[in-house]
Backbone as CSV, one residue per row, in Angstrom:
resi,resn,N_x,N_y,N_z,CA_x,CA_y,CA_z,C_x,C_y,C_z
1,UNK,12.019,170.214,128.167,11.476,171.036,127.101,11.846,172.488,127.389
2,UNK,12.241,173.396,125.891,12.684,174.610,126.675,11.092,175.214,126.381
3,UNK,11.363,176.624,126.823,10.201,177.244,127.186,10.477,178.665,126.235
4,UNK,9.493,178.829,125.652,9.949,180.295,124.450,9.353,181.237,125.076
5,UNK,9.976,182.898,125.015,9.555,183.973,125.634,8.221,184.652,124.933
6,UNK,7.214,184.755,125.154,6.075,185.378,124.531,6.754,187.130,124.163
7,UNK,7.867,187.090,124.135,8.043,188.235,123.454,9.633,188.691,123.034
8,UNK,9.517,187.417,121.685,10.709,186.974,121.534,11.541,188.541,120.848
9,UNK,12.923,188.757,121.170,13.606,189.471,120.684,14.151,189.155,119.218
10,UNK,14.033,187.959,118.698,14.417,187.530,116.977,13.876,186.784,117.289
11,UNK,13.413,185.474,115.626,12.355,184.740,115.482,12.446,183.508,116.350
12,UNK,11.842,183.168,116.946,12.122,182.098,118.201,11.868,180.801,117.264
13,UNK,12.617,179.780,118.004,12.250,178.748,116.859,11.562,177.643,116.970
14,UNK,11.125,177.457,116.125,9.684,176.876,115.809,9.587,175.036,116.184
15,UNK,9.512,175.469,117.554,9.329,174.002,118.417,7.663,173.237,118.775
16,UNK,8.090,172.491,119.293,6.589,172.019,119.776,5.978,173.494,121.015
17,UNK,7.511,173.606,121.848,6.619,174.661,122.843,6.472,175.988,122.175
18,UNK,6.940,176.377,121.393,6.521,177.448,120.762,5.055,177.453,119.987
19,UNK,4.996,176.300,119.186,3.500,176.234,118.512,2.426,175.780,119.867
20,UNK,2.856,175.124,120.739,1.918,174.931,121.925,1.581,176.617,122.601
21,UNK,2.480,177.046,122.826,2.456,178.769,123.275,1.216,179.713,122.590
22,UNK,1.788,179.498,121.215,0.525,180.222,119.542,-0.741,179.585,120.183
23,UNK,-0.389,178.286,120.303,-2.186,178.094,120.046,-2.818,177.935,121.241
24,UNK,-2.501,178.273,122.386,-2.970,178.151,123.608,-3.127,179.769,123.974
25,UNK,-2.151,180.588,123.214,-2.136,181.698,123.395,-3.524,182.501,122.720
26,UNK,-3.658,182.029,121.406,-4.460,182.064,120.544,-5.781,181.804,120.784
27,UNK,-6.065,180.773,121.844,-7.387,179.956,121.988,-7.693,180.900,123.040
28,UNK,-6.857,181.599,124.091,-7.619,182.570,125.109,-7.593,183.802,124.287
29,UNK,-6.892,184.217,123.374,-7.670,185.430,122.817,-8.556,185.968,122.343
30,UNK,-9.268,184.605,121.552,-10.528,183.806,120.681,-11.519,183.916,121.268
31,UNK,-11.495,183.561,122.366,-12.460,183.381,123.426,-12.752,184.711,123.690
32,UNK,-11.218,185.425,124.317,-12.094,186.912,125.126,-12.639,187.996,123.570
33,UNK,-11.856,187.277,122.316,-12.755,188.086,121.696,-14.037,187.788,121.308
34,UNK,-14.661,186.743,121.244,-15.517,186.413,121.185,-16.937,186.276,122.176
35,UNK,-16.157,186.507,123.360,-17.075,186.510,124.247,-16.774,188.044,124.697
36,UNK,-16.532,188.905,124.359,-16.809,190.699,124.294,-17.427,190.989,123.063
37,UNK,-17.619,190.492,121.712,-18.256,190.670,120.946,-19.552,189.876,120.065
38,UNK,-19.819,188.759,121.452,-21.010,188.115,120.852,-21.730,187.976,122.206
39,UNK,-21.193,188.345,123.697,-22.388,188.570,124.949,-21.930,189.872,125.546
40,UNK,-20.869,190.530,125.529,-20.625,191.591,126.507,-21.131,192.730,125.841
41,UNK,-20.959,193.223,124.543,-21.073,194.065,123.684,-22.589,194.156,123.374
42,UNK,-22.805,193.174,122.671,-24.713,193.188,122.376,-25.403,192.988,123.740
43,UNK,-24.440,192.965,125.330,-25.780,192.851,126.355,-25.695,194.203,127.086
44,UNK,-24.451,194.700,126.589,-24.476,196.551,126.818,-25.156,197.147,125.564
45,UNK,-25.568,196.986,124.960,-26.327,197.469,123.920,-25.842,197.905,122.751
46,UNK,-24.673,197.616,122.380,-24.050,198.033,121.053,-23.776,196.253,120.122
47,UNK,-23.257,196.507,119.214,-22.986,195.850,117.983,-22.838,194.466,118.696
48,UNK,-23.426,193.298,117.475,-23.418,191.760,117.508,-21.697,191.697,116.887
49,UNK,-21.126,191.244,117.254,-19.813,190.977,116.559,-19.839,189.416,116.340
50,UNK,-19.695,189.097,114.822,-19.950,187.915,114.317,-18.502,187.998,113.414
51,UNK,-17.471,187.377,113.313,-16.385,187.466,112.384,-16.537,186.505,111.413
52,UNK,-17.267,185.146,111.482,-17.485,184.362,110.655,-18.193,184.851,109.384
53,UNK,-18.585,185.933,109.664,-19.327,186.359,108.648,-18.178,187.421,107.248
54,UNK,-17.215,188.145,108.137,-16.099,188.782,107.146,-15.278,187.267,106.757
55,UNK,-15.644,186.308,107.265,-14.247,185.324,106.994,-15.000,184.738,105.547
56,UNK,-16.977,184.072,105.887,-17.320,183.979,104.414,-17.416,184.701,103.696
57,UNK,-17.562,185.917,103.971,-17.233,187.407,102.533,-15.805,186.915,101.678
58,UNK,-14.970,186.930,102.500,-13.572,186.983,101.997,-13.356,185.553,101.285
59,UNK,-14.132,184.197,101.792,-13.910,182.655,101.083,-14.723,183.249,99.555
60,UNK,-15.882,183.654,99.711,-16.663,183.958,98.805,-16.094,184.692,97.333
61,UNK,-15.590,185.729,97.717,-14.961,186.647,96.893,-13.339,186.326,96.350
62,UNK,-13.050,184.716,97.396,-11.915,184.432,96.503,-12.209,182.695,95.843
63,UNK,-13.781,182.791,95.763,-14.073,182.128,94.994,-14.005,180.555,95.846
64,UNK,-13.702,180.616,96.852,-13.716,179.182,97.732,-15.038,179.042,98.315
65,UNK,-15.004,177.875,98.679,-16.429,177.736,99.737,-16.647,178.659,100.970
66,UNK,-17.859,179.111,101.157,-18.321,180.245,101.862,-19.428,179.814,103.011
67,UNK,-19.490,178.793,103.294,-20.876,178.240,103.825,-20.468,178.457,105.297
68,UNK,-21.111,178.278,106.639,-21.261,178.702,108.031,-19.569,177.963,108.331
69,UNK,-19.858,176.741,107.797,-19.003,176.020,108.706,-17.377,176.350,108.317
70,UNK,-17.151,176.960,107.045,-15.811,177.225,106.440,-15.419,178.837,106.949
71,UNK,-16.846,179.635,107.566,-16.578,180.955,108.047,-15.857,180.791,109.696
72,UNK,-16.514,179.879,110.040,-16.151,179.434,111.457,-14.935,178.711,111.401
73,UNK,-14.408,177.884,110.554,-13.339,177.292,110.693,-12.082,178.094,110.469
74,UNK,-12.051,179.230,109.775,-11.191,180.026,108.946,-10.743,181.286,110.532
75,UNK,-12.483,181.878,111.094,-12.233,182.565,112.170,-11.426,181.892,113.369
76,UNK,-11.915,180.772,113.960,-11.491,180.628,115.238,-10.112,179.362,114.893
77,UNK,-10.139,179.249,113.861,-8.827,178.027,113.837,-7.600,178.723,112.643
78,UNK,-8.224,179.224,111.855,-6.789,179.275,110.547,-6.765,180.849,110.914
79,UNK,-7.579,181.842,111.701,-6.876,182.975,112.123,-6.319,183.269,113.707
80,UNK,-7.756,182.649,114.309,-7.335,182.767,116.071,-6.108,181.730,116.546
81,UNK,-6.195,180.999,116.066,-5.283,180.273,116.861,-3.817,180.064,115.811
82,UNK,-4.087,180.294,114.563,-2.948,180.567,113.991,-2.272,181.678,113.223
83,UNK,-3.130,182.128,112.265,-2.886,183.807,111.830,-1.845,184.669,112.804
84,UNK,-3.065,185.108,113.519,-2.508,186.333,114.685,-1.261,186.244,115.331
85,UNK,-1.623,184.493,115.851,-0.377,183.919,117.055,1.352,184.827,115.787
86,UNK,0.991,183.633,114.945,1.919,183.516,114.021,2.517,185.092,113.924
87,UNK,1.591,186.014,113.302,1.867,187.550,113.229,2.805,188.040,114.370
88,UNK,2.157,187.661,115.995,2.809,188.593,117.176,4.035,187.617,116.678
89,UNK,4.587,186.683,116.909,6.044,185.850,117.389,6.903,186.091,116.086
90,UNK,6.330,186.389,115.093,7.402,186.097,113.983,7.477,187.757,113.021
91,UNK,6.457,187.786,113.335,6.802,189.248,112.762,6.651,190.667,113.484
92,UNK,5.732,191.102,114.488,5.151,192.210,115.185,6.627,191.983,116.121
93,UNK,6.483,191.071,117.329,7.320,191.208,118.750,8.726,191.421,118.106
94,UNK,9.452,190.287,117.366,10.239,191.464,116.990,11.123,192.327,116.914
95,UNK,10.011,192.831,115.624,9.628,194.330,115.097,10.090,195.339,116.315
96,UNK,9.116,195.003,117.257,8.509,195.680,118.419,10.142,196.237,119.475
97,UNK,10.471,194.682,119.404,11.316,194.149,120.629,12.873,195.339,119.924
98,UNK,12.976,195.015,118.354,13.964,195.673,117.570,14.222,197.215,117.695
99,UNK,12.491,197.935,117.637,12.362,198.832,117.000,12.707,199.961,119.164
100,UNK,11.946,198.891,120.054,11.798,200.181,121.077,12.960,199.711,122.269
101,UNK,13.591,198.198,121.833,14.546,197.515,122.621,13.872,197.405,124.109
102,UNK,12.206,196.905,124.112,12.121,196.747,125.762,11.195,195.522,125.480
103,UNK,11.751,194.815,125.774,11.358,192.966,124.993,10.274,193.082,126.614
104,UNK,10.595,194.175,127.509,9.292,193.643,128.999,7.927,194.320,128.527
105,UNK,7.661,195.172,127.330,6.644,196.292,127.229,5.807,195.407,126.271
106,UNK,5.363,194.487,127.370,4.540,193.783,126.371,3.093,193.977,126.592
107,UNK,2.729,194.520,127.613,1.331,195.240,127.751,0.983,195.913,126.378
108,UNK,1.905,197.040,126.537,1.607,198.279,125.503,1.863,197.468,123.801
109,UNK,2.687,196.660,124.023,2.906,196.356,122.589,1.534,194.911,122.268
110,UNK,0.997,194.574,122.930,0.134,193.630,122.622,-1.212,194.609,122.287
111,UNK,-1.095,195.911,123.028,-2.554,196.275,122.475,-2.198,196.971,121.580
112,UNK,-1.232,197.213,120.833,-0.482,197.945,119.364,-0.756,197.168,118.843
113,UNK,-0.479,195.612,118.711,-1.057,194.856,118.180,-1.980,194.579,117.870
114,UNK,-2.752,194.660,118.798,-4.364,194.187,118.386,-4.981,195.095,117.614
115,UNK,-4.215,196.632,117.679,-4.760,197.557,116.644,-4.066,197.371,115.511
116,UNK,-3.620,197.098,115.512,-3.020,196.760,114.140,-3.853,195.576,113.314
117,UNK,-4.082,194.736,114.015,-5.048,193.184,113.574,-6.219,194.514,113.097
118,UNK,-7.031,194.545,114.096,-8.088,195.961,113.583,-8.006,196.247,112.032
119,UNK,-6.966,196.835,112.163,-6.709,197.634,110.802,-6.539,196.994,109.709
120,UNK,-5.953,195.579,109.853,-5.427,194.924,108.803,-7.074,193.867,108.319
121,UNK,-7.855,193.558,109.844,-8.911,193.309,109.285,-9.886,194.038,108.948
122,UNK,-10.379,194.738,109.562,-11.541,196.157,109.189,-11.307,196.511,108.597
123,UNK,-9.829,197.123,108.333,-9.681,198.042,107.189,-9.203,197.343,105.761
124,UNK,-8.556,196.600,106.190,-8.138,195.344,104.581,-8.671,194.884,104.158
125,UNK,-8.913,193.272,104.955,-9.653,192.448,104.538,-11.295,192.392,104.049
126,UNK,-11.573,193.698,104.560,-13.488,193.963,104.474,-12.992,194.660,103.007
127,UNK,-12.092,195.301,102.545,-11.952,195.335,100.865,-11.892,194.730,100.148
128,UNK,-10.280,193.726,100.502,-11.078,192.286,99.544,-12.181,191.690,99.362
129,UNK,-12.962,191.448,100.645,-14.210,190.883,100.642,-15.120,191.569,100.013
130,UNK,-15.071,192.701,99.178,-16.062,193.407,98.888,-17.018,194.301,99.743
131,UNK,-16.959,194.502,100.913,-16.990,194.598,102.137,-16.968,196.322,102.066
132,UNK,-17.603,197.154,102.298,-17.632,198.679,103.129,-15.969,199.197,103.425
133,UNK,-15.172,200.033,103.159,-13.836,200.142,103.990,-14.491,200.553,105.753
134,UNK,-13.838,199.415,106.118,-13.990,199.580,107.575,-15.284,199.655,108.050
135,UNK,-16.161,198.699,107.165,-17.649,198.558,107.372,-18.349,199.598,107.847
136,UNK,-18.016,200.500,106.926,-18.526,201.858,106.847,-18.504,202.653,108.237
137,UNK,-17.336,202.590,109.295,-17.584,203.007,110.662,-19.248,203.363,111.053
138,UNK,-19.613,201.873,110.864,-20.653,201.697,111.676,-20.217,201.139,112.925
139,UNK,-21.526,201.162,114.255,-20.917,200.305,115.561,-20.164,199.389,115.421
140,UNK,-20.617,198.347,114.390,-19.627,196.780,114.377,-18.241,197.345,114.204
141,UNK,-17.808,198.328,113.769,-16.251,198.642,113.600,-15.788,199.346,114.983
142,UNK,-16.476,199.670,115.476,-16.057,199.989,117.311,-15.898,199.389,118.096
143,UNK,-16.913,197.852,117.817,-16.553,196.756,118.735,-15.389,196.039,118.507
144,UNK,-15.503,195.791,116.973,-14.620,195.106,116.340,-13.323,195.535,116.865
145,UNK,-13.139,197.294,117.060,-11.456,197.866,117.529,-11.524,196.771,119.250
146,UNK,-12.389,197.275,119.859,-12.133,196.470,121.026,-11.816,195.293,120.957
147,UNK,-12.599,194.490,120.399,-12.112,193.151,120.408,-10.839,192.621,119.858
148,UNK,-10.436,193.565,118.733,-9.094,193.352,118.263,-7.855,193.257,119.463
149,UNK,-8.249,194.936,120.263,-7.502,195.193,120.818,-7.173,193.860,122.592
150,UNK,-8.885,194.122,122.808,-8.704,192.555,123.891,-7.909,191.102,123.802
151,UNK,-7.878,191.048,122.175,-7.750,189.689,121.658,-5.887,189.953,121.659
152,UNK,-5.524,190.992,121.271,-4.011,191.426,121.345,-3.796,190.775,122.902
153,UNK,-4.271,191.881,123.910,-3.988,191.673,125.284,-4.297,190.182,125.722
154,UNK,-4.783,189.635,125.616,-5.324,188.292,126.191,-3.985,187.212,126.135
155,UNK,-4.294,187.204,124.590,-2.900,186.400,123.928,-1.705,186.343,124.405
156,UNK,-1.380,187.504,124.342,0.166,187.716,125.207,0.137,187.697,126.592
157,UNK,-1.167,188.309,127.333,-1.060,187.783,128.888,-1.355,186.180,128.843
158,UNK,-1.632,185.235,128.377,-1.388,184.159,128.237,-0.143,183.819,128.279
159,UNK,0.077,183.920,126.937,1.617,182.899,126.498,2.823,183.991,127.806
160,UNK,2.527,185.399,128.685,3.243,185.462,129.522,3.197,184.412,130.808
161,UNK,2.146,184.511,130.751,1.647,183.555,132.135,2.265,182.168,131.402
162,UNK,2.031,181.316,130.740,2.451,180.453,130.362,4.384,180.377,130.237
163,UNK,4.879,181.379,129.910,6.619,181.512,130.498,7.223,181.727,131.616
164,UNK,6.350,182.070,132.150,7.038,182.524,133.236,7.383,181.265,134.246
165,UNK,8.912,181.811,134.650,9.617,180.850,135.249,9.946,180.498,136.686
């Protein structure tokens, strides 16, 4: 089996180890974001970070089912483990890899990433949803940058650890 670079220089192609990479990559980002924004965050005393809750805003407002279990399925499976993955490998890295030619700067470019997720969710998707822009930079939008940004880093120190040869 070949082995795909977590920080492909053009679109890597779309094998079993590549989608094994996304979603393994995906499932530790999930986690550290989730576990910085639903015990680390609310036990330092700032914001509950709940994403299931922007995911039923957004089912809601496009008129699909909105109930616990379609907020949860949408967060940790049709964005964490596939959305995002999908975003860094096929479109961001790259971008990234194109734009600064250092396919090794994947530290710095994974937490570009995760601000970018940030932005595209806080600041986007909480519009469609009817949602505050950027939930009115209240706390939840401070944690939320962290966790974006953790969930960037995690991912890619994964699927690195997972290439390396």
């Amino acid at each position: 089996m070949t082995r795909t670079n977590a920080m492909p220089a053009v679109f890597p192609p779309l094998t079993a180890a590549t989608l094994g990479l996304m979603f393994i990559g995906g499932f530790f980002g999930t986690v550290a974001f989730d576990f910085w924004g639903q015990v680390v965050s609310p036990g330092l005393g700032f914001a509950n970070l709940s994403p299931h809750g922007l995911a039923k805003s957004l089912l809601g407002a496009l008129g699909l089912p909105n109930n616990d279990f379609a907020g949860y399925f949408m967060h940790f499976y049709l964005v964490g483990l596939i959305g995002y993955p999908v975003g860094w490998f096929f479109i961001f890295a790259p971008i990234w890899v194109r734009v600064t030619g250092a396919p090794g700067g994947w530290p710095l470019a994974s937490a570009v990433y995760g601000f970018g997720l940030w932005i595209f969710a806080i600041g986007g998707i909480t519009a469609i949803a009817g949602l505050p822009f950027f939930l009115g930079f209240t706390g939840i939008t401070w944690v939320a940058l962290v966790g974006h940004v953790l969930y960037g880093i995690v991912m890619v120190a994964a699927m690195q650890v997972m290439t390396r040869r």
